[in-house]
mmCIF file of N, CA and C and ligand atoms in Angstrom:
data_model
loop_
_atom_site.group_PDB
_atom_site.id
_atom_site.type_symbol
_atom_site.label_atom_id
_atom_site.label_comp_id
_atom_site.label_asym_id
_atom_site.label_seq_id
_atom_site.Cartn_x
_atom_site.Cartn_y
_atom_site.Cartn_z
ATOM 1 N N MET A 1281 0.832 -1.135 -0.092
ATOM 2 C CA MET A 1281 0.028 0.048 -0.002
ATOM 3 C C MET A 1281 0.968 1.178 0.101
ATOM 4 N N SER A 1282 0.521 2.335 -0.675
ATOM 5 C CA SER A 1282 1.329 3.393 -0.675
ATOM 6 C C SER A 1282 0.368 4.633 -0.588
ATOM 7 N N THR A 1283 0.591 5.685 0.051
ATOM 8 C CA THR A 1283 -0.164 6.934 -0.111
ATOM 9 C C THR A 1283 0.679 8.064 -0.320
ATOM 10 N N ARG A 1284 0.042 9.183 -0.952
ATOM 11 C CA ARG A 1284 0.714 10.409 -1.309
ATOM 12 C C ARG A 1284 0.364 11.490 -0.568
ATOM 13 N N THR A 1285 1.456 12.259 0.248
ATOM 14 C CA THR A 1285 1.125 13.403 1.037
ATOM 15 C C THR A 1285 1.900 14.618 0.611
ATOM 16 N N GLN A 1286 1.215 15.562 0.486
ATOM 17 C CA GLN A 1286 1.780 16.932 0.056
ATOM 18 C C GLN A 1286 2.394 17.595 1.314
ATOM 19 N N HIS A 1287 3.707 18.013 1.165
ATOM 20 C CA HIS A 1287 4.297 18.763 2.342
ATOM 21 C C HIS A 1287 5.189 19.834 1.587
ATOM 22 N N GLN A 1288 4.924 20.982 1.970
ATOM 23 C CA GLN A 1288 5.487 22.213 1.429
ATOM 24 C C GLN A 1288 5.838 22.081 0.056
ATOM 25 N N GLY A 1289 4.618 21.859 -0.687
ATOM 26 C CA GLY A 1289 4.958 21.739 -2.159
ATOM 27 C C GLY A 1289 5.617 20.531 -2.724
ATOM 28 N N GLU A 1290 6.004 19.669 -1.802
ATOM 29 C CA GLU A 1290 6.625 18.454 -2.391
ATOM 30 C C GLU A 1290 5.705 17.135 -2.212
ATOM 31 N N THR A 1291 5.727 16.187 -3.124
ATOM 32 C CA THR A 1291 4.946 15.100 -3.002
ATOM 33 C C THR A 1291 5.881 13.963 -2.631
ATOM 34 N N GLN A 1292 5.324 13.393 -1.514
ATOM 35 C CA GLN A 1292 5.982 12.185 -1.050
ATOM 36 C C GLN A 1292 5.301 10.957 -1.126
ATOM 37 N N THR A 1293 6.027 9.901 -1.477
ATOM 38 C CA THR A 1293 5.204 8.514 -1.311
ATOM 39 C C THR A 1293 5.785 7.588 -0.252
ATOM 40 N N VAL A 1294 4.600 7.429 0.741
ATOM 41 C CA VAL A 1294 4.982 6.661 1.939
ATOM 42 C C VAL A 1294 4.724 5.357 1.665
ATOM 43 N N ALA A 1295 5.651 4.444 1.692
ATOM 44 C CA ALA A 1295 5.244 3.089 1.599
ATOM 45 C C ALA A 1295 4.684 2.333 2.806
ATOM 46 N N ARG A 1296 3.580 1.640 2.785
ATOM 47 C CA ARG A 1296 3.266 1.068 4.076
ATOM 48 C C ARG A 1296 3.076 -0.478 3.866
ATOM 49 N N THR A 1297 3.497 -1.186 4.699
ATOM 50 C CA THR A 1297 3.411 -2.790 4.761
ATOM 51 C C THR A 1297 2.054 -2.984 5.468
ATOM 52 N N ARG A 1298 1.132 -3.694 4.706
ATOM 53 C CA ARG A 1298 -0.144 -3.856 5.208
ATOM 54 C C ARG A 1298 -0.171 -5.220 5.908
ATOM 55 N N VAL A 1299 -0.520 -5.528 7.126
ATOM 56 C CA VAL A 1299 -0.546 -6.647 7.971
ATOM 57 C C VAL A 1299 -2.022 -7.182 7.948
ATOM 58 N N GLU A 1300 -2.161 -8.047 6.861
ATOM 59 C CA GLU A 1300 -3.539 -8.860 6.688
ATOM 60 C C GLU A 1300 -3.595 -9.936 7.488
ATOM 61 N N ARG A 1301 -4.688 -9.998 8.539
ATOM 62 C CA ARG A 1301 -4.791 -11.219 9.250
ATOM 63 C C ARG A 1301 -5.726 -12.046 8.599
ATOM 64 N N PRO A 1302 -5.666 -13.330 8.472
ATOM 65 C CA PRO A 1302 -6.721 -13.948 7.764
ATOM 66 C C PRO A 1302 -7.878 -14.167 8.717
ATOM 67 N N PRO A 1303 -9.159 -14.138 8.131
ATOM 68 C CA PRO A 1303 -10.239 -14.347 9.057
ATOM 69 C C PRO A 1303 -9.993 -15.736 9.862
ATOM 70 N N LEU A 1304 -10.393 -15.871 11.380
ATOM 71 C CA LEU A 1304 -10.337 -16.953 11.995
ATOM 72 C C LEU A 1304 -11.749 -17.548 12.245
ATOM 73 N N TYR A 1305 -11.863 -18.980 12.389
ATOM 74 C CA TYR A 1305 -13.015 -19.683 12.643
ATOM 75 C C TYR A 1305 -12.983 -20.522 13.832
ATOM 76 N N ARG A 1306 -14.039 -20.453 14.659
ATOM 77 C CA ARG A 1306 -14.161 -21.330 15.774
ATOM 78 C C ARG A 1306 -14.598 -22.544 15.345
ATOM 79 N N VAL A 1307 -13.958 -23.611 15.841
ATOM 80 C CA VAL A 1307 -14.422 -24.965 15.437
ATOM 81 C C VAL A 1307 -15.219 -25.455 16.891
ATOM 82 N N LEU A 1308 -16.538 -25.793 16.506
ATOM 83 C CA LEU A 1308 -17.522 -26.170 17.589
ATOM 84 C C LEU A 1308 -17.767 -27.586 17.747
ATOM 85 N N LEU A 1309 -17.886 -28.099 18.779
ATOM 86 C CA LEU A 1309 -18.263 -29.365 19.143
ATOM 87 C C LEU A 1309 -19.681 -29.486 19.707
ATOM 88 N N HIS A 1310 -20.511 -30.198 19.137
ATOM 89 C CA HIS A 1310 -21.921 -30.230 19.707
ATOM 90 C C HIS A 1310 -22.099 -31.499 20.393
ATOM 91 N N ASN A 1311 -22.934 -31.083 21.613
ATOM 92 C CA ASN A 1311 -23.350 -32.385 22.456
ATOM 93 C C ASN A 1311 -24.240 -33.411 21.766
ATOM 94 N N ASP A 1312 -24.335 -34.619 22.169
ATOM 95 C CA ASP A 1312 -25.339 -35.637 21.810
ATOM 96 C C ASP A 1312 -25.321 -36.587 22.931
ATOM 97 N N ASP A 1313 -26.465 -37.381 22.836
ATOM 98 C CA ASP A 1313 -26.697 -38.458 24.125
ATOM 99 C C ASP A 1313 -25.960 -39.700 23.850
ATOM 100 N N TYR A 1314 -25.105 -39.992 22.681
ATOM 101 C CA TYR A 1314 -24.557 -41.181 22.278
ATOM 102 C C TYR A 1314 -22.996 -41.191 22.359
ATOM 103 N N THR A 1315 -22.327 -40.246 21.852
ATOM 104 C CA THR A 1315 -21.116 -40.341 21.871
ATOM 105 C C THR A 1315 -20.278 -40.522 23.141
ATOM 106 N N PRO A 1316 -19.511 -41.336 23.331
ATOM 107 C CA PRO A 1316 -18.871 -41.725 24.740
ATOM 108 C C PRO A 1316 -17.787 -40.500 24.970
ATOM 109 N N MET A 1317 -17.876 -39.950 26.342
ATOM 110 C CA MET A 1317 -17.013 -38.910 26.772
ATOM 111 C C MET A 1317 -15.684 -39.374 26.494
ATOM 112 N N GLU A 1318 -15.088 -40.435 26.511
ATOM 113 C CA GLU A 1318 -13.716 -40.596 26.286
ATOM 114 C C GLU A 1318 -13.267 -40.537 24.717
ATOM 115 N N PHE A 1319 -14.418 -40.686 23.922
ATOM 116 C CA PHE A 1319 -14.042 -40.422 22.545
ATOM 117 C C PHE A 1319 -13.829 -38.910 22.162
ATOM 118 N N VAL A 1320 -14.760 -38.057 22.828
ATOM 119 C CA VAL A 1320 -14.620 -36.790 22.710
ATOM 120 C C VAL A 1320 -13.284 -36.214 23.301
ATOM 121 N N VAL A 1321 -12.996 -36.664 24.433
ATOM 122 C CA VAL A 1321 -11.677 -36.389 25.013
ATOM 123 C C VAL A 1321 -10.466 -36.733 24.078
ATOM 124 N N ALA A 1322 -10.633 -37.908 23.525
ATOM 125 C CA ALA A 1322 -9.442 -38.269 22.579
ATOM 126 C C ALA A 1322 -9.509 -37.468 21.266
ATOM 127 N N ILE A 1323 -10.554 -37.156 20.746
ATOM 128 C CA ILE A 1323 -10.661 -36.135 19.707
ATOM 129 C C ILE A 1323 -10.068 -34.907 19.843
ATOM 130 N N LEU A 1324 -10.322 -34.374 21.194
ATOM 131 C CA LEU A 1324 -9.822 -33.129 21.567
ATOM 132 C C LEU A 1324 -8.256 -33.390 21.645
ATOM 133 N N ARG A 1325 -7.665 -34.343 22.160
ATOM 134 C CA ARG A 1325 -6.266 -34.574 22.265
ATOM 135 C C ARG A 1325 -5.600 -34.636 20.735
ATOM 136 N N ASP A 1326 -6.286 -35.468 20.152
ATOM 137 C CA ASP A 1326 -5.601 -36.050 18.717
ATOM 138 C C ASP A 1326 -5.864 -34.857 17.553
ATOM 139 N N VAL A 1327 -7.080 -34.399 17.616
ATOM 140 C CA VAL A 1327 -7.183 -33.482 16.427
ATOM 141 C C VAL A 1327 -7.014 -32.018 16.808
ATOM 142 N N PHE A 1328 -7.321 -31.737 17.902
ATOM 143 C CA PHE A 1328 -7.105 -30.124 18.559
ATOM 144 C C PHE A 1328 -5.920 -29.910 19.402
ATOM 145 N N ARG A 1329 -5.312 -31.047 19.669
ATOM 146 C CA ARG A 1329 -3.751 -31.008 20.377
ATOM 147 C C ARG A 1329 -3.991 -30.440 21.722
ATOM 148 N N ARG A 1330 -5.096 -30.820 22.390
ATOM 149 C CA ARG A 1330 -5.279 -30.289 23.732
ATOM 150 C C ARG A 1330 -4.595 -31.316 24.635
ATOM 151 N N ASP A 1331 -4.185 -30.789 25.728
ATOM 152 C CA ASP A 1331 -3.733 -31.685 26.978
ATOM 153 C C ASP A 1331 -4.850 -32.468 27.622
ATOM 154 N N GLU A 1332 -4.797 -33.483 28.484
ATOM 155 C CA GLU A 1332 -5.789 -34.141 29.068
ATOM 156 C C GLU A 1332 -6.649 -33.271 29.879
ATOM 157 N N ALA A 1333 -6.205 -32.458 30.581
ATOM 158 C CA ALA A 1333 -7.083 -31.670 31.542
ATOM 159 C C ALA A 1333 -7.801 -30.792 30.627
ATOM 160 N N GLU A 1334 -7.275 -29.991 29.528
ATOM 161 C CA GLU A 1334 -7.963 -29.067 28.746
ATOM 162 C C GLU A 1334 -9.145 -29.861 27.930
ATOM 163 N N ALA A 1335 -8.820 -31.110 27.379
ATOM 164 C CA ALA A 1335 -9.627 -31.867 26.592
ATOM 165 C C ALA A 1335 -10.934 -32.220 27.673
ATOM 166 N N VAL A 1336 -10.648 -32.627 28.868
ATOM 167 C CA VAL A 1336 -11.722 -32.940 29.665
ATOM 168 C C VAL A 1336 -12.527 -31.835 30.127
ATOM 169 N N ARG A 1337 -11.740 -30.590 30.243
ATOM 170 C CA ARG A 1337 -12.797 -29.398 30.490
ATOM 171 C C ARG A 1337 -13.606 -29.058 29.376
ATOM 172 N N ILE A 1338 -13.126 -29.091 28.117
ATOM 173 C CA ILE A 1338 -13.827 -28.750 26.956
ATOM 174 C C ILE A 1338 -15.047 -29.779 26.833
ATOM 175 N N MET A 1339 -14.908 -31.000 27.022
ATOM 176 C CA MET A 1339 -15.788 -32.017 26.869
ATOM 177 C C MET A 1339 -16.896 -31.842 27.795
ATOM 178 N N LEU A 1340 -16.613 -31.664 28.932
ATOM 179 C CA LEU A 1340 -17.466 -31.483 29.893
ATOM 180 C C LEU A 1340 -18.421 -30.268 29.719
ATOM 181 N N HIS A 1341 -17.742 -29.028 29.381
ATOM 182 C CA HIS A 1341 -18.432 -27.898 29.049
ATOM 183 C C HIS A 1341 -19.461 -28.166 27.952
ATOM 184 N N VAL A 1342 -19.104 -28.893 26.836
ATOM 185 C CA VAL A 1342 -19.955 -29.147 25.663
ATOM 186 C C VAL A 1342 -21.158 -30.103 26.307
ATOM 187 N N HIS A 1343 -20.757 -31.067 27.185
ATOM 188 C CA HIS A 1343 -21.716 -32.154 27.751
ATOM 189 C C HIS A 1343 -22.717 -31.422 28.547
ATOM 190 N N LYS A 1344 -22.520 -30.239 29.192
ATOM 191 C CA LYS A 1344 -23.385 -29.565 30.144
ATOM 192 C C LYS A 1344 -24.061 -28.310 29.433
ATOM 193 N N ARG A 1345 -23.187 -27.827 28.420
ATOM 194 C CA ARG A 1345 -23.919 -26.479 27.753
ATOM 195 C C ARG A 1345 -24.506 -26.796 26.382
ATOM 196 N N GLY A 1346 -24.117 -27.847 25.798
ATOM 197 C CA GLY A 1346 -24.596 -28.265 24.584
ATOM 198 C C GLY A 1346 -23.726 -27.962 23.393
ATOM 199 N N LEU A 1347 -22.860 -26.992 23.617
ATOM 200 C CA LEU A 1347 -21.910 -26.615 22.539
ATOM 201 C C LEU A 1347 -20.625 -25.988 23.124
ATOM 202 N N GLY A 1348 -19.490 -26.229 22.378
ATOM 203 C CA GLY A 1348 -18.319 -25.703 22.745
ATOM 204 C C GLY A 1348 -17.071 -25.481 21.938
ATOM 205 N N VAL A 1349 -16.327 -24.727 22.128
ATOM 206 C CA VAL A 1349 -15.182 -24.406 21.131
ATOM 207 C C VAL A 1349 -13.861 -25.144 21.274
ATOM 208 N N ALA A 1350 -13.740 -26.127 20.156
ATOM 209 C CA ALA A 1350 -12.406 -26.846 20.452
ATOM 210 C C ALA A 1350 -11.426 -26.277 19.919
ATOM 211 N N GLY A 1351 -11.409 -25.114 18.977
ATOM 212 C CA GLY A 1351 -10.136 -24.377 18.758
ATOM 213 C C GLY A 1351 -10.564 -23.233 17.923
ATOM 214 N N VAL A 1352 -9.624 -22.337 17.424
ATOM 215 C CA VAL A 1352 -9.869 -21.247 16.630
ATOM 216 C C VAL A 1352 -8.692 -21.447 15.535
ATOM 217 N N TYR A 1353 -9.017 -21.253 14.234
ATOM 218 C CA TYR A 1353 -8.180 -21.613 13.163
ATOM 219 C C TYR A 1353 -8.410 -20.745 11.865
ATOM 220 N N PRO A 1354 -7.470 -20.479 11.009
ATOM 221 C CA PRO A 1354 -7.904 -20.067 9.860
ATOM 222 C C PRO A 1354 -8.724 -21.137 9.021
ATOM 223 N N HIS A 1355 -9.333 -20.465 8.020
ATOM 224 C CA HIS A 1355 -10.541 -21.243 7.288
ATOM 225 C C HIS A 1355 -10.284 -22.717 6.907
ATOM 226 N N GLN A 1356 -9.048 -23.026 6.267
ATOM 227 C CA GLN A 1356 -8.844 -24.213 5.636
ATOM 228 C C GLN A 1356 -8.299 -25.174 6.679
ATOM 229 N N VAL A 1357 -7.594 -24.836 7.806
ATOM 230 C CA VAL A 1357 -7.291 -25.542 8.923
ATOM 231 C C VAL A 1357 -8.543 -26.106 9.579
ATOM 232 N N ALA A 1358 -9.477 -25.115 9.874
ATOM 233 C CA ALA A 1358 -10.876 -25.211 10.619
ATOM 234 C C ALA A 1358 -11.564 -26.294 9.755
ATOM 235 N N GLU A 1359 -11.673 -26.303 8.488
ATOM 236 C CA GLU A 1359 -12.283 -27.110 7.603
ATOM 237 C C GLU A 1359 -11.805 -28.615 7.792
ATOM 238 N N THR A 1360 -10.263 -28.755 7.565
ATOM 239 C CA THR A 1360 -9.787 -29.984 7.887
ATOM 240 C C THR A 1360 -9.965 -30.679 9.116
ATOM 241 N N LYS A 1361 -10.177 -29.912 10.040
ATOM 242 C CA LYS A 1361 -10.313 -30.505 11.571
ATOM 243 C C LYS A 1361 -11.953 -30.973 11.666
ATOM 244 N N VAL A 1362 -12.754 -30.128 10.994
ATOM 245 C CA VAL A 1362 -14.151 -30.608 11.054
ATOM 246 C C VAL A 1362 -14.266 -32.015 10.460
ATOM 247 N N HIS A 1363 -13.617 -31.967 9.274
ATOM 248 C CA HIS A 1363 -13.735 -33.159 8.409
ATOM 249 C C HIS A 1363 -12.913 -34.427 9.184
ATOM 250 N N LYS A 1364 -11.918 -34.194 9.880
ATOM 251 C CA LYS A 1364 -11.185 -35.393 10.600
ATOM 252 C C LYS A 1364 -12.267 -35.690 11.904
ATOM 253 N N VAL A 1365 -12.869 -34.775 12.365
ATOM 254 C CA VAL A 1365 -13.886 -35.105 13.399
ATOM 255 C C VAL A 1365 -14.884 -36.194 12.915
ATOM 256 N N HIS A 1366 -15.495 -35.797 11.855
ATOM 257 C CA HIS A 1366 -16.490 -36.432 11.092
ATOM 258 C C HIS A 1366 -16.094 -37.928 10.728
ATOM 259 N N GLU A 1367 -14.803 -37.923 10.096
ATOM 260 C CA GLU A 1367 -14.494 -39.014 9.722
ATOM 261 C C GLU A 1367 -13.994 -40.093 10.715
ATOM 262 N N ALA A 1368 -13.574 -39.658 11.820
ATOM 263 C CA ALA A 1368 -13.312 -40.397 13.154
ATOM 264 C C ALA A 1368 -14.582 -40.898 13.817
ATOM 265 N N ALA A 1369 -15.552 -40.129 13.929
ATOM 266 C CA ALA A 1369 -16.795 -40.343 14.563
ATOM 267 C C ALA A 1369 -17.588 -41.395 13.670
ATOM 268 N N LYS A 1370 -17.518 -41.066 12.362
ATOM 269 C CA LYS A 1370 -18.301 -42.095 11.397
ATOM 270 C C LYS A 1370 -17.447 -43.605 11.422
ATOM 271 N N ALA A 1371 -16.241 -43.441 11.500
ATOM 272 C CA ALA A 1371 -15.598 -44.874 11.777
ATOM 273 C C ALA A 1371 -15.924 -45.601 12.796
ATOM 274 N N GLU A 1372 -16.216 -45.002 14.014
ATOM 275 C CA GLU A 1372 -16.612 -45.700 15.207
ATOM 276 C C GLU A 1372 -18.105 -45.501 15.470
ATOM 277 N N GLY A 1373 -18.727 -45.176 14.454
ATOM 278 C CA GLY A 1373 -20.313 -45.208 14.528
ATOM 279 C C GLY A 1373 -20.950 -44.274 15.602
ATOM 280 N N HIS A 1374 -20.234 -43.186 15.815
ATOM 281 C CA HIS A 1374 -20.753 -42.219 16.683
ATOM 282 C C HIS A 1374 -21.352 -40.973 16.092
ATOM 283 N N PRO A 1375 -22.440 -40.314 16.545
ATOM 284 C CA PRO A 1375 -23.005 -39.131 15.894
ATOM 285 C C PRO A 1375 -22.550 -37.909 16.050
ATOM 286 N N LEU A 1376 -21.260 -37.869 16.853
ATOM 287 C CA LEU A 1376 -20.560 -36.358 17.086
ATOM 288 C C LEU A 1376 -20.632 -35.602 15.873
ATOM 289 N N LYS A 1377 -21.232 -34.136 16.361
ATOM 290 C CA LYS A 1377 -21.331 -33.303 15.280
ATOM 291 C C LYS A 1377 -20.364 -32.202 15.569
ATOM 292 N N CYS A 1378 -19.707 -31.535 14.538
ATOM 293 C CA CYS A 1378 -18.612 -30.643 14.563
ATOM 294 C C CYS A 1378 -18.962 -29.475 13.513
ATOM 295 N N THR A 1379 -19.047 -28.255 13.864
ATOM 296 C CA THR A 1379 -19.138 -27.296 12.810
ATOM 297 C C THR A 1379 -18.105 -26.126 13.033
ATOM 298 N N MET A 1380 -18.040 -25.100 12.072
ATOM 299 C CA MET A 1380 -17.379 -24.015 12.266
ATOM 300 C C MET A 1380 -18.136 -22.698 12.040
ATOM 301 N N GLU A 1381 -17.605 -21.619 12.650
ATOM 302 C CA GLU A 1381 -18.318 -20.318 12.303
ATOM 303 C C GLU A 1381 -17.179 -19.277 12.465
ATOM 304 N N GLU A 1382 -17.255 -18.301 11.812
ATOM 305 C CA GLU A 1382 -16.294 -17.268 11.917
ATOM 306 C C GLU A 1382 -16.262 -16.743 13.200
ATOM 307 N N ALA A 1383 -14.885 -16.403 13.713
ATOM 308 C CA ALA A 1383 -14.771 -15.928 15.087
ATOM 309 C C ALA A 1383 -14.987 -14.444 15.122
HETATM 310 N N1 TYC B 2182 -23.209 -36.285 26.209
HETATM 311 C C1 TYC B 2182 -22.263 -37.366 25.870
HETATM 312 C C2 TYC B 2182 -22.468 -38.567 26.979
HETATM 313 O O1 TYC B 2182 -23.010 -38.214 28.101
HETATM 314 C C3 TYC B 2182 -20.794 -36.930 25.953
HETATM 315 C C4 TYC B 2182 -20.447 -35.868 24.867
HETATM 316 C C5 TYC B 2182 -19.774 -34.776 25.236
HETATM 317 C C6 TYC B 2182 -21.033 -36.033 23.545
HETATM 318 C C7 TYC B 2182 -19.450 -33.799 24.080
HETATM 319 C C8 TYC B 2182 -20.544 -35.006 22.784
HETATM 320 O O2 TYC B 2182 -19.404 -33.163 21.983
HETATM 321 C C9 TYC B 2182 -19.664 -33.849 22.827
HETATM 322 N N2 TYC B 2182 -21.938 -39.722 26.683
#
């Protein structure tokens, strides 16, 4: 990006480096009555790289409140994580739902 400024009859071009941050997306886990708690904790550890205590905390939050944030990522990373959750859940026959929304 550049802007022109007039100063005492002189025209100066000031170069500015624009810091564009990519939009971020929350990846959400949804509660259901069938997916085992241990499976959700394993997903939070393996897909979202949470440690055990954080994984249990997030899982219990989702269990009690219905919805919770597993992580916040750029669009393509978030999409891949949603896909991984659904693939793993499908492979085990669990109905675990995972969505994303702009943060
Ligand atoms: N409610 C589930 C149970 O009681 C556990 C669970 C937690 C399921 C979080 C999904 O995203 C979820 N087995």
